[in-house]
Coordinates of C-alpha atoms in Angstrom, one line a residue:
M1 CA 178.5 -22.5 73.1
K2 CA 177.6 -24.0 69.8
A3 CA 174.5 -21.8 69.6
K4 CA 176.6 -18.7 70.1
L5 CA 179.0 -19.8 67.4
L6 CA 176.1 -20.4 65.1
V7 CA 174.7 -16.9 65.8
I8 CA 178.1 -15.3 65.1
L9 CA 178.5 -17.3 61.9
I10 CA 175.0 -16.3 60.7
S11 CA 175.7 -12.6 61.6
L12 CA 179.0 -12.7 59.7
M13 CA 177.3 -14.2 56.6
V14 CA 174.6 -11.5 56.7
S15 CA 177.2 -8.8 57.0
L16 CA 179.2 -10.1 54.1
A17 CA 176.1 -10.4 52.0
Y18 CA 175.1 -6.8 52.8
L19 CA 178.6 -5.5 51.9
A20 CA 178.5 -7.4 48.6
T21 CA 175.1 -6.0 47.6
S22 CA 175.8 -2.5 48.8
G23 CA 179.1 -2.5 46.9
A24 CA 177.3 -3.6 43.7
E25 CA 174.9 -0.7 44.1
T26 CA 177.6 1.9 44.6
T27 CA 180.1 0.7 42.1
G28 CA 177.8 -0.5 39.3
T29 CA 178.3 -3.3 36.9
R30 CA 181.4 -3.3 34.7
K31 CA 180.5 -3.4 31.1
R32 CA 182.3 -5.8 28.7
V33 CA 184.6 -4.0 26.3
V34 CA 183.6 -4.4 22.7
K35 CA 186.5 -5.6 20.6
P36 CA 187.4 -3.8 17.4
H37 CA 186.2 -6.6 15.1
E38 CA 182.9 -6.8 17.0
Y39 CA 182.1 -3.1 16.8
G40 CA 179.0 -2.6 14.7
T41 CA 178.3 -6.3 14.5
I42 CA 174.6 -7.2 15.0
V43 CA 172.9 -10.5 15.6
I44 CA 169.7 -11.1 13.6
N45 CA 167.3 -13.5 15.1
N46 CA 163.8 -12.6 14.0
F47 CA 163.0 -16.1 12.7
S48 CA 166.2 -18.2 12.7
V49 CA 165.9 -20.1 16.0
S50 CA 162.2 -20.8 15.4
K51 CA 163.2 -22.4 12.1
G52 CA 165.9 -24.5 13.5
E53 CA 168.8 -22.2 12.3
A54 CA 171.5 -20.4 14.2
P55 CA 171.0 -16.6 14.3
V56 CA 172.8 -14.5 11.7
V57 CA 175.9 -12.6 12.7
F58 CA 176.2 -9.5 10.5
P59 CA 179.6 -7.8 10.5
H60 CA 179.1 -4.2 9.5
W61 CA 182.9 -3.7 9.0
L62 CA 183.0 -6.2 6.2
H63 CA 180.0 -4.8 4.3
R64 CA 181.0 -1.1 4.7
S65 CA 184.4 -1.9 3.3
K66 CA 182.7 -2.7 0.0
Y67 CA 179.4 -0.8 -0.2
T68 CA 177.9 2.5 0.8
C69 CA 175.4 2.8 3.6
R70 CA 173.0 4.4 1.2
L71 CA 173.0 1.4 -1.1
C72 CA 171.9 -1.0 1.6
H73 CA 169.6 1.2 3.6
V74 CA 167.9 3.1 0.7
D75 CA 168.1 1.1 -2.5
I76 CA 168.0 -2.4 -1.0
G77 CA 165.7 -1.3 1.9
F78 CA 167.2 -2.4 5.2
A79 CA 165.8 -0.5 8.1
M80 CA 168.2 1.7 10.1
K81 CA 167.4 -0.1 13.4
A82 CA 168.6 -3.6 13.9
G83 CA 165.9 -6.3 13.6
E84 CA 163.2 -4.0 12.2
T85 CA 163.4 -5.3 8.6
R86 CA 162.0 -8.8 9.5
I87 CA 163.9 -10.6 6.7
T88 CA 162.6 -14.0 5.8
E89 CA 164.1 -16.9 3.8
K90 CA 161.4 -16.4 1.3
D91 CA 162.5 -12.8 0.8
I92 CA 166.1 -13.8 0.2
K93 CA 165.1 -16.5 -2.3
A94 CA 163.2 -13.9 -4.1
G95 CA 166.3 -11.7 -4.4
L96 CA 165.4 -9.2 -1.8
Y97 CA 167.5 -7.8 1.1
C98 CA 170.5 -10.1 1.6
G99 CA 169.4 -12.0 -1.6
T100 CA 170.2 -8.9 -3.7
C101 CA 173.9 -9.7 -3.5
H102 CA 174.1 -13.2 -2.2
N103 CA 173.2 -14.8 -5.5
G104 CA 176.5 -16.2 -6.6
K105 CA 177.3 -13.2 -8.8
E106 CA 177.8 -10.2 -6.5
S107 CA 178.7 -12.4 -3.5
F108 CA 178.5 -16.0 -2.5
K109 CA 175.1 -17.7 -2.9
R110 CA 173.0 -19.2 -0.1
E111 CA 173.4 -22.9 -1.2
G112 CA 176.5 -25.0 -1.5
F113 CA 179.9 -25.1 0.0
E114 CA 183.2 -23.2 -0.4
T115 CA 186.7 -24.2 0.5
I116 CA 188.2 -21.5 2.8
R117 CA 191.8 -22.0 4.1
D118 CA 191.6 -25.7 3.3
V119 CA 188.3 -26.1 5.2
E120 CA 185.0 -26.9 3.4
V121 CA 182.4 -24.4 4.7
K122 CA 178.7 -24.5 4.2
N123 CA 177.6 -21.1 2.7
C124 CA 174.6 -20.9 5.0
D125 CA 177.0 -21.2 8.0
R126 CA 178.9 -18.1 6.9
C127 CA 175.9 -16.0 7.8
H128 CA 174.1 -18.2 10.3
S129 CA 177.2 -18.4 12.4
Y130 CA 176.1 -17.5 15.9
G131 CA 177.6 -20.0 18.4
K132 CA 179.4 -21.9 15.7
D133 CA 183.1 -22.3 14.9
V134 CA 183.1 -21.1 11.3
T135 CA 186.2 -20.4 9.1
F136 CA 185.7 -17.1 7.4
K137 CA 187.4 -15.8 4.2
N138 CA 188.0 -12.3 5.5
D139 CA 190.0 -11.6 8.7
F140 CA 189.3 -8.2 10.3
Y141 CA 192.8 -7.7 11.7
I142 CA 194.6 -8.5 8.5
F143 CA 192.2 -6.1 6.7
R144 CA 192.9 -3.3 9.2
K145 CA 196.6 -3.5 8.9
K146 CA 196.6 -1.5 5.6
L147 CA 194.4 1.3 6.9
K148 CA 195.0 4.4 9.0
R149 CA 194.0 3.8 12.6
E150 CA 191.6 5.6 14.9
R151 CA 191.2 5.4 18.6
F152 CA 187.6 4.1 19.0
G153 CA 185.1 1.8 17.4
N154 CA 186.7 -0.5 14.8
G155 CA 189.9 1.5 15.2
I156 CA 189.8 2.4 11.5
D157 CA 189.7 5.9 9.9
W158 CA 187.0 4.9 7.4
L159 CA 186.9 8.4 5.8
H160 CA 190.7 8.2 5.1
A161 CA 190.3 4.7 3.8
E162 CA 187.8 5.8 1.2
Q163 CA 189.6 9.1 0.3
S164 CA 192.9 7.4 -0.1
K165 CA 191.3 4.7 -2.4
R166 CA 192.3 1.9 0.0
I167 CA 188.7 0.8 -0.3
K168 CA 186.4 1.4 -3.2
L169 CA 182.7 1.6 -2.4
V170 CA 180.0 0.2 -4.6
D171 CA 176.9 2.5 -4.7
F172 CA 174.9 1.1 -7.6
I173 CA 173.6 -2.4 -8.4
E174 CA 171.9 -3.0 -11.7
G175 CA 168.2 -3.7 -11.4
V176 CA 168.0 -2.3 -7.9
S177 CA 169.5 1.1 -8.0
F178 CA 168.4 3.9 -10.3
E179 CA 170.5 6.6 -12.0
R180 CA 170.5 9.8 -10.0
K181 CA 171.5 13.3 -11.2
A182 CA 174.5 14.7 -9.5
I183 CA 173.7 17.7 -7.2
K184 CA 176.0 20.2 -5.7
D185 CA 177.1 19.3 -2.2
P186 CA 175.9 21.9 0.3
E187 CA 178.7 23.7 2.1
D188 CA 179.8 22.8 5.6
I189 CA 177.6 24.1 8.4
T190 CA 178.4 25.1 11.9
L191 CA 176.4 23.6 14.7
R192 CA 176.8 25.6 17.9
A193 CA 177.5 23.6 21.0
D194 CA 175.3 24.3 24.0
E195 CA 178.1 23.6 26.4
K196 CA 180.3 26.7 26.4
T197 CA 183.5 24.7 27.1
M198 CA 183.0 22.6 23.9
P199 CA 184.1 23.8 20.4
N200 CA 181.4 24.1 17.8
I201 CA 180.7 21.2 15.4
I202 CA 181.7 21.7 11.8
F203 CA 179.4 19.4 9.8
S204 CA 180.6 18.2 6.4
H205 CA 177.9 17.3 4.0
I206 CA 180.5 16.0 1.5
K207 CA 181.9 13.5 3.9
H208 CA 178.5 12.2 5.0
A209 CA 177.0 12.2 1.5
K210 CA 179.8 10.0 0.1
W211 CA 178.5 7.2 2.3
N212 CA 174.9 8.1 2.9
G213 CA 173.7 10.2 0.0
C214 CA 171.1 12.7 1.0
E215 CA 168.1 10.5 1.3
L216 CA 169.4 8.3 4.1
C217 CA 169.3 11.3 6.5
H218 CA 166.7 13.6 4.9
P219 CA 163.9 14.1 5.7
E220 CA 163.2 11.1 8.0
I221 CA 166.0 11.8 10.5
F222 CA 166.8 15.4 9.9
G223 CA 164.6 18.1 8.3
V224 CA 165.7 19.5 5.0
I225 CA 165.8 23.1 6.2
S226 CA 168.9 23.8 8.3
G227 CA 168.1 24.2 12.0
S228 CA 164.5 22.9 11.7
T229 CA 165.3 19.7 13.7
K230 CA 166.0 20.3 17.4
Y231 CA 168.0 17.8 19.3
N232 CA 170.7 17.7 22.0
M233 CA 173.5 15.5 23.2
Q234 CA 171.2 13.4 25.4
D235 CA 169.1 12.5 22.2
I236 CA 172.4 11.5 20.5
F237 CA 173.4 9.4 23.5
D238 CA 170.0 7.7 23.3
G239 CA 170.6 6.6 19.7
K240 CA 168.6 9.3 18.0
Y241 CA 169.7 11.7 15.1
C242 CA 173.5 11.5 14.9
G243 CA 173.4 8.7 17.4
L244 CA 171.6 6.4 15.0
C245 CA 175.0 5.7 13.4
H246 CA 177.6 7.1 15.8
S247 CA 178.1 4.5 18.5
T248 CA 176.5 1.7 16.4
V249 CA 178.5 1.6 13.2
A250 CA 180.3 5.0 12.6
F251 CA 182.8 6.2 15.2
P252 CA 181.3 6.4 18.7
N253 CA 180.1 9.7 20.1
K254 CA 182.7 9.5 23.0
D255 CA 185.3 10.5 20.4
C256 CA 184.2 14.1 20.9
Q257 CA 186.9 15.9 18.9
R258 CA 186.0 14.2 15.7
C259 CA 182.8 16.3 15.5
H260 CA 183.6 19.3 17.8
T261 CA 186.4 20.5 15.5
E262 CA 186.0 24.3 15.3
R263 CA 189.2 26.1 16.3
V264 CA 188.8 28.0 19.6
F265 CA 192.2 29.8 19.7

């Protein structure tokens, strides 16, 4: 009798295990929803842990509220892909990369402390904050209250924020940037959608150039001659071309109507 009960129990356990694994295969794994203040945030850990420091948590929302993308990724020289710049403490001390601004003049310096909301905070902890309970000066949700909302990403209409002067972007740092002659912005171009049910894309050079300039996109990502670079939506979903920014920092590519804007009626 006991042997039969044991066999039944084992059979039941095997059946439950099978159902659990087969269910996982058919339903997939549920992804964690990225919160608005986390969207675009990257963790930089090329050398931190090996040097006994916590990794750096870099909030894109805070930096893009003050500076253009072009300033950081062209003039200062940060790579477009997270982790590829390989920043070292020696670089920062020499005034390169993060050290361009974190010098006590443009922004807080590496060394020392600052009192934030009655809490004394080490300056190094304000960047090397991964896994730490750090008091920060800037609160995302307080910042977002004054701005027009959008559905995805940070939930902020960044274009409107800049155009309405709610934020003022710095695009020049003395000793790092160089004077550039103004050029006429190219006209909007129409990118035809391969999917017949989708409206065509109206691409605005003016809107993109305000944040990126010309050199952030051309010629490394897109050819200079219109139509010379061939790509499709799968490339964008894979993080190439438009997907380098959209779904990492700029509004995500699931917000289709932000790009596919041509009137169809």
